PDB file of C-alpha atoms in Angstrom:
ATOM      1  CA  ALA A  24      25.609 169.584  53.511  1.00 80.00           C
ATOM      2  CA  GLN A  25      27.754 171.409  56.016  1.00 85.00           C
ATOM      3  CA  SER A  26      27.713 171.322  59.792  1.00 90.00           C
ATOM      4  CA  VAL A  27      29.653 172.360  62.846  1.00 94.00           C
ATOM      5  CA  ALA A  28      29.849 170.669  66.230  1.00 96.00           C
ATOM      6  CA  GLN A  29      30.957 172.295  69.461  1.00 96.00           C
ATOM      7  CA  PRO A  30      31.097 169.357  71.883  1.00 96.00           C
ATOM      8  CA  GLU A  31      31.218 171.408  75.073  1.00 96.00           C
ATOM      9  CA  ASP A  32      28.297 173.545  76.201  1.00 95.00           C
ATOM     10  CA  GLN A  33      30.447 175.205  78.844  1.00 97.00           C
ATOM     11  CA  VAL A  34      34.128 175.719  79.518  1.00 98.00           C
ATOM     12  CA  ASN A  35      35.338 177.004  82.866  1.00 98.00           C
ATOM     13  CA  VAL A  36      38.908 178.133  83.466  1.00 98.00           C
ATOM     14  CA  ALA A  37      40.809 180.221  85.987  1.00 98.00           C
ATOM     15  CA  GLU A  38      42.222 183.545  84.917  1.00 98.00           C
ATOM     16  CA  GLY A  39      45.757 183.162  83.614  1.00 97.00           C
ATOM     17  CA  ASN A  40      45.254 179.555  82.543  1.00 98.00           C
ATOM     18  CA  PRO A  41      45.100 178.413  78.925  1.00 98.00           C
ATOM     19  CA  LEU A  42      41.696 178.396  77.272  1.00 98.00           C
ATOM     20  CA  THR A  43      40.606 175.978  74.553  1.00 98.00           C
ATOM     21  CA  VAL A  44      37.194 175.881  72.880  1.00 98.00           C
ATOM     22  CA  LYS A  45      36.687 172.875  70.636  1.00 98.00           C
ATOM     23  CA  CYS A  46      35.103 172.771  67.188  1.00 98.00           C
ATOM     24  CA  THR A  47      34.787 170.102  64.524  1.00 97.00           C
ATOM     25  CA  TYR A  48      33.254 170.581  61.112  1.00 95.00           C
ATOM     26  CA  SER A  49      31.855 168.710  58.148  1.00 92.00           C
ATOM     27  CA  VAL A  50      31.813 170.244  54.686  1.00 89.00           C
ATOM     28  CA  SER A  51      32.508 169.157  51.132  1.00 86.00           C
ATOM     29  CA  GLY A  52      35.459 170.855  49.547  1.00 84.00           C
ATOM     30  CA  ASN A  53      37.805 173.309  51.180  1.00 83.00           C
ATOM     31  CA  PRO A  54      36.470 174.671  54.438  1.00 84.00           C
ATOM     32  CA  TYR A  55      36.252 178.351  55.246  1.00 91.00           C
ATOM     33  CA  LEU A  56      36.144 178.452  59.032  1.00 94.00           C
ATOM     34  CA  PHE A  57      35.329 181.246  61.434  1.00 95.00           C
ATOM     35  CA  TRP A  58      35.111 182.013  65.128  1.00 96.00           C
ATOM     36  CA  TYR A  59      32.743 184.612  66.535  1.00 96.00           C
ATOM     37  CA  VAL A  60      32.233 185.855  70.088  1.00 96.00           C
ATOM     38  CA  GLN A  61      29.049 187.193  71.637  1.00 95.00           C
ATOM     39  CA  TYR A  62      29.109 189.235  74.806  1.00 92.00           C
ATOM     40  CA  PRO A  63      25.896 189.590  76.841  1.00 85.00           C
ATOM     41  CA  ASN A  64      23.246 191.689  75.089  1.00 79.00           C
ATOM     42  CA  ARG A  65      25.511 192.249  72.097  1.00 82.00           C
ATOM     43  CA  GLY A  66      25.735 191.068  68.534  1.00 86.00           C
ATOM     44  CA  LEU A  67      28.331 188.670  67.181  1.00 91.00           C
ATOM     45  CA  GLN A  68      31.858 189.892  66.733  1.00 92.00           C
ATOM     46  CA  PHE A  69      34.351 188.344  64.346  1.00 91.00           C
ATOM     47  CA  LEU A  70      37.440 186.849  66.013  1.00 94.00           C
ATOM     48  CA  LEU A  71      39.365 185.074  63.277  1.00 94.00           C
ATOM     49  CA  LYS A  72      39.094 182.952  60.161  1.00 93.00           C
ATOM     50  CA  TYR A  73      40.892 180.214  58.292  1.00 94.00           C
ATOM     51  CA  ILE A  74      40.773 180.284  54.512  1.00 90.00           C
ATOM     52  CA  THR A  75      44.062 178.737  53.400  1.00 86.00           C
ATOM     53  CA  GLY A  76      47.731 178.687  54.300  1.00 86.00           C
ATOM     54  CA  ASP A  77      49.235 178.412  57.779  1.00 90.00           C
ATOM     55  CA  ASN A  78      47.275 176.078  60.016  1.00 93.00           C
ATOM     56  CA  LEU A  79      47.688 178.400  62.996  1.00 95.00           C
ATOM     57  CA  VAL A  80      45.571 181.512  62.603  1.00 95.00           C
ATOM     58  CA  LYS A  81      45.902 184.544  64.856  1.00 95.00           C
ATOM     59  CA  GLY A  82      42.967 186.811  65.564  1.00 92.00           C
ATOM     60  CA  SER A  83      41.607 189.528  67.807  1.00 89.00           C
ATOM     61  CA  TYR A  84      42.098 189.871  71.578  1.00 92.00           C
ATOM     62  CA  GLY A  85      45.018 187.386  71.671  1.00 95.00           C
ATOM     63  CA  PHE A  86      43.004 184.452  70.361  1.00 97.00           C
ATOM     64  CA  GLU A  87      44.313 181.942  67.884  1.00 97.00           C
ATOM     65  CA  ALA A  88      42.936 178.819  66.262  1.00 97.00           C
ATOM     66  CA  GLU A  89      44.509 175.687  64.871  1.00 96.00           C
ATOM     67  CA  PHE A  90      43.167 174.111  61.723  1.00 96.00           C
ATOM     68  CA  ASN A  91      43.610 170.343  61.528  1.00 95.00           C
ATOM     69  CA  LYS A  92      42.425 168.882  58.266  1.00 93.00           C
ATOM     70  CA  SER A  93      42.861 165.216  59.208  1.00 93.00           C
ATOM     71  CA  GLN A  94      40.797 165.656  62.369  1.00 95.00           C
ATOM     72  CA  THR A  95      38.416 168.178  60.721  1.00 95.00           C
ATOM     73  CA  SER A  96      38.872 170.442  63.711  1.00 97.00           C
ATOM     74  CA  PHE A  97      39.328 174.154  64.269  1.00 97.00           C
ATOM     75  CA  HIS A  98      39.893 174.657  68.001  1.00 98.00           C
ATOM     76  CA  LEU A  99      40.054 178.150  69.447  1.00 98.00           C
ATOM     77  CA  LYS A 100      42.833 178.863  71.925  1.00 98.00           C
ATOM     78  CA  LYS A 101      44.163 181.569  74.166  1.00 98.00           C
ATOM     79  CA  PRO A 102      47.374 181.044  76.135  1.00 97.00           C
ATOM     80  CA  SER A 103      46.300 183.082  79.165  1.00 97.00           C
ATOM     81  CA  ALA A 104      42.593 183.702  79.727  1.00 98.00           C
ATOM     82  CA  LEU A 105      41.151 186.920  81.169  1.00 97.00           C
ATOM     83  CA  VAL A 106      37.932 187.407  83.119  1.00 97.00           C
ATOM     84  CA  SER A 107      36.812 189.673  80.255  1.00 96.00           C
ATOM     85  CA  ASP A 108      36.978 186.676  77.891  1.00 97.00           C
ATOM     86  CA  SER A 109      33.840 185.296  79.544  1.00 97.00           C
ATOM     87  CA  ALA A 110      31.319 185.131  76.696  1.00 97.00           C
ATOM     88  CA  LEU A 111      29.533 182.848  74.246  1.00 96.00           C
ATOM     89  CA  TYR A 112      31.731 181.545  71.421  1.00 97.00           C
ATOM     90  CA  PHE A 113      30.536 180.260  68.079  1.00 96.00           C
ATOM     91  CA  CYS A 114      32.417 178.272  65.476  1.00 96.00           C
ATOM     92  CA  ALA A 115      31.121 178.505  61.900  1.00 94.00           C
ATOM     93  CA  VAL A 116      31.811 177.096  58.456  1.00 92.00           C
ATOM     94  CA  ARG A 117      31.000 178.793  55.175  1.00 88.00           C
ATOM     95  CA  ARG A 118      30.499 177.650  51.648  1.00 79.00           C
ATOM     96  CA  LEU A 119      27.780 180.059  50.576  1.00 74.00           C
ATOM     97  CA  LYS A 120      25.896 180.377  53.817  1.00 81.00           C
ATOM     98  CA  LEU A 121      27.494 180.487  57.224  1.00 86.00           C
ATOM     99  CA  SER A 122      26.525 177.520  59.410  1.00 90.00           C
ATOM    100  CA  PHE A 123      27.051 177.818  63.148  1.00 92.00           C
ATOM    101  CA  GLY A 124      27.693 175.439  65.971  1.00 93.00           C
ATOM    102  CA  ALA A 125      25.455 175.555  69.042  1.00 93.00           C
ATOM    103  CA  GLY A 126      27.924 177.716  70.928  1.00 95.00           C
ATOM    104  CA  THR A 127      30.158 177.284  73.970  1.00 97.00           C
ATOM    105  CA  THR A 128      29.794 179.444  77.043  1.00 97.00           C
ATOM    106  CA  VAL A 129      33.188 180.358  78.454  1.00 98.00           C
ATOM    107  CA  THR A 130      33.483 181.437  82.074  1.00 98.00           C
ATOM    108  CA  VAL A 131      36.818 182.695  83.335  1.00 98.00           C
ATOM    109  CA  ARG A 132      36.957 182.983  87.119  1.00 97.00           C
ATOM    110  CA  ALA A 133      39.209 185.441  88.890  1.00 96.00           C
TER     111      ALA A 133
ATOM    112  CA  GLU B  23      31.238 203.462  59.819  1.00 89.00           C
ATOM    113  CA  ALA B  24      30.551 200.151  58.104  1.00 85.00           C
ATOM    114  CA  GLN B  25      27.631 198.526  59.828  1.00 93.00           C
ATOM    115  CA  VAL B  26      24.425 196.550  59.748  1.00 96.00           C
ATOM    116  CA  THR B  27      21.542 198.360  61.434  1.00 96.00           C
ATOM    117  CA  GLN B  28      18.525 196.531  62.798  1.00 96.00           C
ATOM    118  CA  ASN B  29      15.399 198.025  64.276  1.00 97.00           C
ATOM    119  CA  PRO B  30      13.866 197.731  66.748  1.00 97.00           C
ATOM    120  CA  ARG B  31      16.244 196.325  69.364  1.00 95.00           C
ATOM    121  CA  TYR B  32      13.396 195.070  71.521  1.00 96.00           C
ATOM    122  CA  LEU B  33       9.824 194.254  70.594  1.00 97.00           C
ATOM    123  CA  ILE B  34       6.926 192.764  72.516  1.00 97.00           C
ATOM    124  CA  THR B  35       3.851 191.926  70.489  1.00 96.00           C
ATOM    125  CA  VAL B  36       0.712 189.823  70.620  1.00 97.00           C
ATOM    126  CA  THR B  37      -0.047 186.667  68.695  1.00 98.00           C
ATOM    127  CA  GLY B  38      -1.258 187.354  65.181  1.00 97.00           C
ATOM    128  CA  LYS B  39      -0.264 191.006  64.914  1.00 97.00           C
ATOM    129  CA  LYS B  40       1.866 191.525  61.826  1.00 97.00           C
ATOM    130  CA  LEU B  41       5.299 193.010  62.382  1.00 97.00           C
ATOM    131  CA  THR B  42       8.393 193.949  60.416  1.00 98.00           C
ATOM    132  CA  VAL B  43      11.987 194.035  61.609  1.00 98.00           C
ATOM    133  CA  THR B  44      14.126 196.264  59.435  1.00 98.00           C
ATOM    134  CA  CYS B  45      17.728 195.654  58.399  1.00 98.00           C
ATOM    135  CA  SER B  46      19.999 197.970  56.483  1.00 98.00           C
ATOM    136  CA  GLN B  47      23.687 197.754  55.535  1.00 98.00           C
ATOM    137  CA  ASN B  48      25.989 200.444  54.170  1.00 97.00           C
ATOM    138  CA  MET B  49      28.773 198.240  52.775  1.00 95.00           C
ATOM    139  CA  ASN B  50      27.265 197.504  49.349  1.00 95.00           C
ATOM    140  CA  HIS B  51      27.182 193.793  50.212  1.00 95.00           C
ATOM    141  CA  GLU B  52      25.386 191.467  47.838  1.00 94.00           C
ATOM    142  CA  TYR B  53      24.596 188.787  50.414  1.00 94.00           C
ATOM    143  CA  MET B  54      22.210 189.352  53.306  1.00 96.00           C
ATOM    144  CA  SER B  55      20.712 186.898  55.727  1.00 96.00           C
ATOM    145  CA  TRP B  56      18.460 186.557  58.755  1.00 98.00           C
ATOM    146  CA  TYR B  57      19.195 184.257  61.676  1.00 97.00           C
ATOM    147  CA  ARG B  58      17.398 183.420  64.871  1.00 97.00           C
ATOM    148  CA  GLN B  59      19.280 182.494  68.006  1.00 95.00           C
ATOM    149  CA  ASP B  60      17.800 180.142  70.579  1.00 94.00           C
ATOM    150  CA  PRO B  61      19.554 178.658  73.636  1.00 88.00           C
ATOM    151  CA  GLY B  62      21.306 175.387  72.854  1.00 86.00           C
ATOM    152  CA  LEU B  63      20.546 175.665  69.139  1.00 89.00           C
ATOM    153  CA  GLY B  64      23.047 178.291  68.072  1.00 89.00           C
ATOM    154  CA  LEU B  65      22.104 180.471  65.132  1.00 92.00           C
ATOM    155  CA  ARG B  66      19.791 179.092  62.505  1.00 94.00           C
ATOM    156  CA  GLN B  67      19.305 180.699  59.129  1.00 94.00           C
ATOM    157  CA  ILE B  68      15.787 181.858  58.286  1.00 97.00           C
ATOM    158  CA  TYR B  69      16.154 183.417  54.833  1.00 97.00           C
ATOM    159  CA  TYR B  70      18.945 184.760  52.698  1.00 95.00           C
ATOM    160  CA  SER B  71      19.353 186.939  49.649  1.00 96.00           C
ATOM    161  CA  MET B  72      22.150 186.933  47.094  1.00 92.00           C
ATOM    162  CA  ASN B  73      21.111 190.179  45.463  1.00 93.00           C
ATOM    163  CA  VAL B  74      18.174 192.447  44.725  1.00 95.00           C
ATOM    164  CA  GLU B  75      14.985 190.463  44.069  1.00 95.00           C
ATOM    165  CA  VAL B  76      16.814 187.174  44.794  1.00 94.00           C
ATOM    166  CA  THR B  77      15.767 185.494  48.034  1.00 96.00           C
ATOM    167  CA  ASP B  78      15.701 181.907  49.236  1.00 94.00           C
ATOM    168  CA  LYS B  79      14.752 179.852  52.256  1.00 95.00           C
ATOM    169  CA  GLY B  80      17.232 178.942  54.926  1.00 93.00           C
ATOM    170  CA  ASP B  81      16.859 176.193  57.503  1.00 92.00           C
ATOM    171  CA  VAL B  82      13.843 177.539  59.417  1.00 96.00           C
ATOM    172  CA  PRO B  83      11.732 179.708  57.066  1.00 97.00           C
ATOM    173  CA  GLU B  84       8.232 178.766  58.266  1.00 97.00           C
ATOM    174  CA  GLY B  85       6.251 181.753  59.483  1.00 97.00           C
ATOM    175  CA  TYR B  86       8.578 184.351  57.996  1.00 98.00           C
ATOM    176  CA  LYS B  87       8.774 186.415  54.824  1.00 98.00           C
ATOM    177  CA  VAL B  88      11.491 188.648  53.429  1.00 98.00           C
ATOM    178  CA  SER B  89      11.937 191.038  50.535  1.00 97.00           C
ATOM    179  CA  ARG B  90      14.961 192.586  48.812  1.00 98.00           C
ATOM    180  CA  LYS B  91      13.804 195.532  46.752  1.00 97.00           C
ATOM    181  CA  GLU B  92      16.975 197.523  47.355  1.00 97.00           C
ATOM    182  CA  LYS B  93      20.494 196.264  47.830  1.00 97.00           C
ATOM    183  CA  ARG B  94      20.932 197.843  51.249  1.00 98.00           C
ATOM    184  CA  ASN B  95      17.645 196.720  52.862  1.00 98.00           C
ATOM    185  CA  PHE B  96      16.419 193.266  53.839  1.00 98.00           C
ATOM    186  CA  PRO B  97      13.342 193.414  56.105  1.00 98.00           C
ATOM    187  CA  LEU B  98      12.021 190.384  57.971  1.00 98.00           C
ATOM    188  CA  ILE B  99       8.230 190.112  58.065  1.00 98.00           C
ATOM    189  CA  LEU B 100       6.157 188.050  60.463  1.00 98.00           C
ATOM    190  CA  GLU B 101       2.651 188.035  59.021  1.00 96.00           C
ATOM    191  CA  SER B 102       1.043 186.281  62.006  1.00 97.00           C
ATOM    192  CA  PRO B 103       3.532 185.923  64.850  1.00 98.00           C
ATOM    193  CA  SER B 104       3.204 183.040  67.280  1.00 98.00           C
ATOM    194  CA  PRO B 105       4.836 182.459  70.678  1.00 97.00           C
ATOM    195  CA  ASN B 106       7.310 179.954  69.191  1.00 97.00           C
ATOM    196  CA  GLN B 107       8.808 182.845  67.241  1.00 98.00           C
ATOM    197  CA  THR B 108       9.956 184.450  70.464  1.00 98.00           C
ATOM    198  CA  SER B 109      13.682 184.630  69.902  1.00 97.00           C
ATOM    199  CA  LEU B 110      16.727 186.801  69.306  1.00 96.00           C
ATOM    200  CA  TYR B 111      17.037 187.750  65.654  1.00 98.00           C
ATOM    201  CA  PHE B 112      20.158 188.833  63.787  1.00 97.00           C
ATOM    202  CA  CYS B 113      20.572 190.316  60.371  1.00 97.00           C
ATOM    203  CA  ALA B 114      23.929 189.878  58.638  1.00 95.00           C
ATOM    204  CA  SER B 115      25.571 190.871  55.396  1.00 95.00           C
ATOM    205  CA  SER B 116      28.707 189.966  53.480  1.00 92.00           C
ATOM    206  CA  PRO B 117      30.290 190.018  50.054  1.00 89.00           C
ATOM    207  CA  MET B 118      29.418 186.974  47.988  1.00 82.00           C
ATOM    208  CA  ASN B 119      32.953 185.627  48.243  1.00 78.00           C
ATOM    209  CA  SER B 120      33.047 182.845  50.844  1.00 68.00           C
ATOM    210  CA  ASN B 121      36.430 184.085  52.063  1.00 74.00           C
ATOM    211  CA  TYR B 122      34.552 186.668  54.061  1.00 77.00           C
ATOM    212  CA  GLY B 123      32.624 186.222  57.225  1.00 81.00           C
ATOM    213  CA  TYR B 124      29.481 188.124  57.981  1.00 89.00           C
ATOM    214  CA  THR B 125      28.940 191.499  59.570  1.00 92.00           C
ATOM    215  CA  PHE B 126      26.112 191.230  62.091  1.00 94.00           C
ATOM    216  CA  GLY B 127      23.568 193.690  63.351  1.00 95.00           C
ATOM    217  CA  SER B 128      23.088 194.207  67.080  1.00 93.00           C
ATOM    218  CA  GLY B 129      20.072 191.947  67.240  1.00 95.00           C
ATOM    219  CA  THR B 130      16.329 192.241  67.833  1.00 97.00           C
ATOM    220  CA  ARG B 131      14.848 190.538  70.858  1.00 96.00           C
ATOM    221  CA  LEU B 132      11.280 189.613  69.978  1.00 98.00           C
ATOM    222  CA  THR B 133       8.699 188.396  72.475  1.00 98.00           C
ATOM    223  CA  VAL B 134       5.328 187.161  71.226  1.00 98.00           C
ATOM    224  CA  VAL B 135       2.672 186.784  73.927  1.00 97.00           C
TER     225      VAL B 135
END
């Protein structure tokens, strides 16, 4: 079985501050991990993925994520958040199917 | 442009009236899947297909049917919709290789009254 947990329903930060969205996973074997973002009334857009190699993965829109095998975590980060980063963020793990966390709503205030 | 196309985007229907949501992809992907999105529950898989004529249940298949007669199409059928199927539905496709994420359609917001 595979599962993803996003422990925070909401994250609120001020523009210009660092943003972190937390994710932990459970899967047998090597994890293939993904982050997606959903803007209001839109579909899901791919941000980044970890398959193997460097634990720090860089993705779209200045986002990056750090894979930590010992803590089974894959936290999403952005050094300086923008108001336009306000959206719903999903962490996911894939073996065959893609299993999603419940999502974290990020609000960046001006 | 590589994409997954869902139709319709919005649909309001009455309980018990059969409906079909279409999904088509132009990337020659083997794997296709349907998800429903509900607040606080994330995305839950309804059905998936690994190739033509190969379909299987996901986590929440009750009340839904699918078919995969052609590689590019994967329609979702609600034979007798009920209000608890009011949700936002997404179709997705990908290569079979787990290294890849999914490409998602724009979503179908279904309301059953």
